[in-house]
Amino acid sequence: MADDGPLRIIHCFRSPIGGIFRHVRDLAEFHTKAGHEVGIVCDSLTGSTFEDGLFDEIRPYLALGLVRLPISRSVSPGDIRAFWNSYHEIKSLQPDVLHGHGAKGGAIARLIGSALRVNRYRVARLYSPHGGSLHYDRRTATGFAVLAAERLLEPLGDALVFVCDYERDAYAARVGKPRVRTERIYNGIHDRDFEPVYSREDAVDFLYIGMLRDLKGPDLFVDAFARTERRVGRPLSALMIGDGPDKAKYEDMMLRAGLGRRIGMLPAMKAHDAFALTRNIVVPSRAEAMPYIVLEALAARKPVIASRVGGIPEVLGPDSIALVEPGNPDALATVMAEAVGDPDWRRKVMPEPRAFKETFSASVMSSSLLSLYREILARQNGGNRHAS
């Protein structure tokens, strides 16, 4: 491979759901259009027909194919088989770049990449945490084990790629000061998504869209919605869109609160389609890295109310009136009430469009990663590209 020739890039991650999957889909498209060959290795046990449809959309950009193997969420004996199968699949694809996303993806990319390097195979090994293990508390047994594993795996990679400054700082605080190269490359939105999405006439006041699990705060959304109604003194409307392990719990919560008719629920759909159904997006997460839903909503010119977690303040601005402390439904309700009561709310909370696009576009993200891939490979010029 010439230094400026096409690269063979494989992305490894566990769950084909949410922000990581969106991140990889955009990279696959942009890097393929730039003349490179891309493949994916991910879990076969996670996802629904919605995710199957997303895979169908990106297959034309996967010259190296899609490999789906059973990869469990937690550490288990089955990981040995998953890593063994992944090794043989990846070795046969002869990649130049292995980029792992999330804890399990990062372990696959670095362990397998290191095994290939033992055989004098030139391959760049990168890891993007995307939050993941950085949400764990070292004071718990599980957290200590997960963060210790991160530290042990670190020297097996060539670079850590963080999607925001918060994530980079969290890694240093929880895992330790990195001993390998680090880069901050913001998540980016596809150029086609920087278009206003106008609300339908029957649009609801508030939308929650994302995984239905406590970490993302759907329970806080339901609680805050009820408090908002009491604050404004009239019935409001909302939607919850998504799938996840705690869906039944939130349905029961709404029924017990008498909100079943005012908060609708729909299965996962494309964010762009969901935005037309609402006037305001609410992101009540207890923890995040750099959630795509915030970027997607702002690109579509939708106002966002969000928890002050992860990299969200880096997007909305640290002093944004749309930010609330995480885990506080009363504070969330205060801002939600302001949103429905102030006709000028949208203008007050939206970032400046041009600066936002220049910082958070997928074209910037993908080109920055390509430059990093090439810099890492250039330092390995003494090795052989393919394993013998």
XYZ file of C-alpha atoms in Angstrom:
388
model
C 0.000 0.000 0.000
C 1.351 3.416 -0.920
C 1.237 6.044 1.793
C -1.512 7.848 -0.115
C -3.253 4.725 -1.425
C -6.605 3.279 -0.366
C -6.901 1.874 3.142
C -8.659 -1.275 4.310
C -10.539 -0.195 7.457
C -12.470 -2.441 9.854
C -14.665 -1.053 12.631
C -15.279 -3.326 15.635
C -18.055 -2.718 18.139
C -20.556 -4.726 20.124
C -24.064 -3.327 19.894
C -25.444 -2.095 16.536
C -27.741 0.359 18.337
C -27.531 4.058 19.102
C -24.686 6.521 18.749
C -21.812 4.124 18.091
C -23.720 2.538 15.212
C -24.536 5.973 13.795
C -20.880 6.988 14.111
C -19.653 3.922 12.239
C -22.307 4.197 9.521
C -21.230 7.747 8.711
C -17.546 6.806 8.707
C -18.225 3.859 6.407
C -20.008 6.074 3.901
C -17.512 8.946 3.927
C -14.429 6.739 3.833
C -15.832 4.599 1.020
C -16.606 7.710 -1.003
C -13.003 8.813 -0.381
C -11.794 5.623 -2.091
C -11.179 3.302 0.866
C -12.552 -0.164 1.684
C -14.530 -0.588 4.886
C -15.865 -3.522 6.903
C -17.707 -4.048 10.179
C -17.437 -6.666 12.935
C -20.212 -6.490 15.554
C -22.643 -8.448 17.716
C -25.301 -10.684 16.166
C -27.512 -10.876 19.286
C -28.488 -7.187 19.509
C -30.778 -5.097 17.350
C -34.195 -5.294 15.732
C -35.722 -5.005 12.291
C -35.017 -1.265 12.506
C -31.277 -1.894 12.812
C -31.476 -4.555 10.091
C -32.825 -1.846 7.789
C -29.923 0.446 8.685
C -27.455 -2.325 7.835
C -29.157 -2.743 4.469
C -28.656 0.965 3.790
C -24.902 0.863 4.388
C -24.098 -2.487 2.711
C -23.059 -0.679 -0.503
C -20.330 1.018 1.570
C -18.998 -2.216 3.113
C -16.552 -3.565 0.542
C -14.959 -5.711 3.268
C -18.345 -7.005 4.347
C -20.368 -7.259 7.527
C -19.384 -9.900 10.074
C -21.833 -10.493 12.928
C -20.819 -12.762 15.812
C -22.301 -13.380 19.288
C -20.631 -10.819 21.578
C -22.141 -10.515 25.064
C -22.510 -7.200 26.897
C -20.741 -8.415 30.035
C -17.503 -10.382 30.300
C -18.226 -14.105 29.935
C -16.544 -17.386 28.906
C -18.192 -16.942 25.519
C -15.819 -14.029 24.872
C -13.032 -16.525 24.145
C -14.962 -18.007 21.224
C -16.030 -14.535 20.052
C -12.419 -13.302 20.019
C -11.178 -16.473 18.289
C -13.818 -16.213 15.567
C -13.200 -12.482 15.214
C -9.466 -13.070 14.839
C -9.919 -15.448 11.904
C -12.499 -13.225 10.210
C -10.389 -10.088 10.596
C -7.126 -11.757 9.593
C -8.719 -12.965 6.350
C -9.732 -9.378 5.490
C -6.125 -8.109 5.745
C -6.952 -4.694 7.255
C -4.675 -1.689 7.461
C -6.773 -0.190 10.276
C -8.660 -1.783 13.167
C -10.801 0.804 14.934
C -12.623 -0.407 18.047
C -15.640 1.451 19.451
C -16.908 0.929 22.989
C -15.240 -1.337 25.557
C -15.788 -4.664 23.798
C -14.989 -3.246 20.359
C -11.847 -1.646 21.728
C -10.730 -4.933 23.243
C -11.313 -6.813 19.971
C -9.452 -4.247 17.861
C -6.448 -3.979 20.161
C -6.053 -7.646 21.084
C -6.481 -8.907 17.536
C -4.450 -6.058 16.081
C -1.636 -6.886 18.475
C -1.806 -10.580 17.550
C -1.478 -9.595 13.887
C 1.446 -7.311 14.692
C 3.287 -10.255 16.274
C 3.236 -11.769 12.779
C 4.798 -8.567 11.356
C 1.467 -7.447 9.964
C 1.257 -3.661 9.684
C -2.049 -2.531 11.176
C -3.122 0.584 13.059
C -5.000 -0.146 16.300
C -7.358 2.563 17.577
C -9.907 2.726 20.369
C -12.808 5.159 20.860
C -14.495 4.648 24.263
C -17.748 6.503 23.379
C -18.489 6.784 27.103
C -19.020 3.082 27.836
C -16.686 1.915 30.580
C -15.984 5.523 31.588
C -19.402 5.614 33.268
C -18.234 3.058 35.856
C -17.212 3.989 39.410
C -13.820 2.663 40.494
C -15.142 2.334 44.064
C -17.370 -0.594 43.037
C -16.006 -4.079 42.363
C -17.330 -4.097 38.806
C -16.066 -0.601 38.120
C -12.632 -1.390 39.474
C -12.371 -4.492 37.251
C -13.591 -2.693 34.113
C -11.307 0.309 34.551
C -8.338 -1.919 35.407
C -8.964 -3.808 32.166
C -8.921 -0.490 30.292
C -5.522 0.290 31.772
C -4.129 -3.137 30.881
C -5.324 -2.897 27.280
C -4.084 0.651 26.725
C -0.503 -0.199 25.607
C -1.888 -2.570 22.955
C -3.317 0.357 20.987
C -1.691 3.055 18.885
C -4.131 5.830 19.748
C -7.130 6.718 21.874
C -9.729 8.774 20.034
C -12.138 10.740 22.212
C -15.348 12.242 20.856
C -15.265 15.224 23.235
C -13.095 16.909 25.841
C -15.274 15.535 28.638
C -14.548 11.974 27.554
C -10.799 12.623 27.430
C -10.879 14.143 30.931
C -13.034 11.288 32.278
C -10.578 8.724 30.931
C -7.646 10.437 32.643
C -9.563 10.689 35.926
C -10.918 7.116 35.987
C -8.361 5.070 34.061
C -5.226 7.199 34.387
C -3.171 9.567 32.270
C -2.958 7.960 28.817
C 0.355 6.364 27.869
C -0.445 6.321 24.156
C -1.315 9.023 21.662
C -4.676 10.731 22.199
C -6.844 12.787 19.857
C -10.135 14.595 20.368
C -12.261 14.320 17.241
C -15.840 15.451 17.699
C -18.741 13.360 16.462
C -20.124 14.829 13.263
C -23.435 14.980 11.435
C -23.832 14.192 7.739
C -24.030 17.270 5.539
C -27.493 16.239 4.311
C -28.807 16.462 7.887
C -28.079 20.188 8.209
C -31.551 21.135 7.032
C -34.480 22.448 9.119
C -37.170 19.903 9.995
C -40.460 21.699 10.463
C -42.977 20.543 13.044
C -46.274 19.109 11.880
C -49.476 20.858 12.925
C -50.227 18.019 15.357
C -46.674 17.959 16.767
C -46.288 17.192 20.467
C -44.685 19.567 22.929
C -41.821 17.250 23.925
C -39.996 14.259 22.491
C -37.733 11.694 24.113
C -35.927 9.547 21.541
C -33.343 6.916 22.343
C -32.695 3.728 24.260
C -35.331 2.860 26.854
C -33.020 2.239 29.795
C -32.511 4.145 33.043
C -29.066 5.488 32.120
C -30.723 7.576 29.397
C -33.372 8.950 31.783
C -36.794 8.038 30.319
C -38.143 7.822 33.880
C -36.926 11.381 34.503
C -38.679 12.474 31.301
C -42.022 11.046 32.464
C -41.661 12.551 35.945
C -40.609 15.947 34.582
C -43.486 15.962 32.078
C -46.026 15.513 34.875
C -44.378 18.314 36.880
C -44.358 20.574 33.800
C -48.112 20.136 33.361
C -48.662 21.173 36.964
C -46.411 24.217 36.494
C -48.151 25.503 33.369
C -51.637 24.514 34.566
C -52.767 22.770 31.400
C -52.445 19.416 29.621
C -49.400 18.958 27.395
C -48.351 16.275 24.924
C -45.260 14.127 24.495
C -43.802 11.137 22.682
C -41.259 8.513 23.674
C -39.608 6.843 20.698
C -37.241 3.923 21.027
C -36.743 0.364 22.204
C -34.938 -1.084 25.172
C -34.974 -3.392 28.175
C -37.015 -1.117 30.458
C -39.880 -0.225 28.115
C -42.554 -2.034 30.163
C -41.432 -0.211 33.316
C -41.930 3.200 31.725
C -45.308 2.215 30.303
C -46.404 1.197 33.787
C -45.027 4.432 35.227
C -47.096 6.489 32.772
C -50.270 4.529 33.460
C -49.913 4.911 37.231
C -49.410 8.659 36.792
C -52.469 8.945 34.534
C -50.356 10.058 31.567
C -51.123 7.193 29.190
C -53.151 9.380 26.831
C -50.778 12.353 26.800
C -47.468 10.532 26.363
C -47.429 8.270 23.327
C -44.877 5.535 22.641
C -43.496 4.507 19.266
C -40.787 2.005 18.263
C -37.355 3.160 17.121
C -37.295 5.250 13.958
C -34.892 7.605 12.224
C -34.329 10.745 14.234
C -34.938 12.934 11.189
C -38.450 11.467 10.816
C -39.151 11.796 14.529
C -38.226 15.475 14.661
C -41.274 16.477 12.608
C -43.476 15.028 15.353
C -42.366 17.495 18.048
C -41.491 21.073 18.954
C -38.811 20.333 21.573
C -36.287 17.528 22.133
C -35.524 16.443 25.700
C -32.306 14.540 26.516
C -32.572 13.679 30.254
C -29.579 11.312 30.417
C -27.856 10.491 33.682
C -24.567 9.986 31.809
C -23.350 10.513 28.239
C -20.218 11.022 26.180
C -21.251 12.969 23.068
C -24.821 11.909 22.179
C -25.686 12.074 18.513
C -29.295 12.951 19.235
C -28.223 16.412 20.452
C -26.197 17.027 17.300
C -28.945 15.687 15.038
C -31.602 17.841 16.688
C -29.550 21.022 16.473
C -28.639 20.310 12.846
C -32.392 20.026 12.156
C -32.911 23.385 13.933
C -34.804 21.809 16.822
C -34.398 23.248 20.334
C -32.866 20.853 22.861
C -33.334 20.611 26.626
C -30.640 18.390 28.109
C -28.817 17.209 31.207
C -25.474 18.836 31.908
C -23.534 15.611 31.302
C -20.708 14.445 29.077
C -19.898 16.617 26.093
C -23.373 18.183 25.823
C -22.189 21.530 27.301
C -19.463 21.583 24.628
C -22.259 21.642 22.037
C -24.909 23.864 23.622
C -22.399 26.045 25.448
C -21.492 25.747 29.145
C -23.840 28.595 30.140
C -26.833 27.493 28.052
C -30.208 28.000 29.748
C -31.283 24.687 28.205
C -28.958 22.671 30.474
C -30.071 21.144 33.780
C -28.300 19.122 36.435
C -28.666 15.375 35.806
C -31.132 13.278 37.795
C -33.298 16.262 38.821
C -36.819 16.039 37.323
C -37.930 19.267 39.024
C -35.108 21.261 37.407
C -35.933 19.593 34.095
C -39.598 20.558 34.477
C -38.632 24.186 35.119
C -36.847 24.412 31.778
C -39.570 22.456 29.959
C -42.157 24.919 31.282
C -40.064 27.828 29.996
C -39.853 26.164 26.581
C -43.633 25.943 26.144
C -44.246 29.367 27.680
C -41.678 31.475 25.802
C -42.294 32.032 22.059
C -38.668 33.108 21.688
C -37.266 29.971 23.380
C -35.857 28.377 20.220
C -33.811 31.432 19.284
C -32.384 31.723 22.800
C -31.058 28.167 22.998
C -29.863 27.406 19.475
C -26.096 27.668 18.767
C -24.840 29.794 15.878
C -25.507 27.607 12.783
C -22.310 28.223 10.812
C -19.921 27.629 13.719
C -21.909 24.548 14.740
C -21.632 23.004 11.270
C -17.916 23.771 10.972
C -17.280 21.947 14.253
C -19.728 19.046 14.175
C -19.899 17.855 10.550
C -19.206 14.271 9.497
C -16.899 15.454 6.717
C -14.586 17.063 9.298
C -14.800 13.992 11.549
C -14.032 11.501 8.780
C -11.124 13.461 7.283
C -9.556 13.952 10.721
C -9.691 10.204 11.361
C -8.185 9.387 7.970
C -5.270 11.695 8.720
C -4.763 9.948 12.052
C -4.896 6.484 10.455
C -2.223 7.470 7.933
C 0.051 9.056 10.541
C -0.016 5.861 12.614
C 0.683 3.652 9.587
C 3.501 5.938 8.431
C 5.322 5.224 11.680
C 5.137 1.492 10.942
C 6.732 1.657 7.494
C 9.371 -0.866 8.487
C 6.760 -3.634 8.895
C 5.059 -5.847 6.353
C 1.469 -5.168 5.456
C 0.182 -8.741 5.400
C 0.626 -11.584 7.811
C 2.575 -14.516 6.524
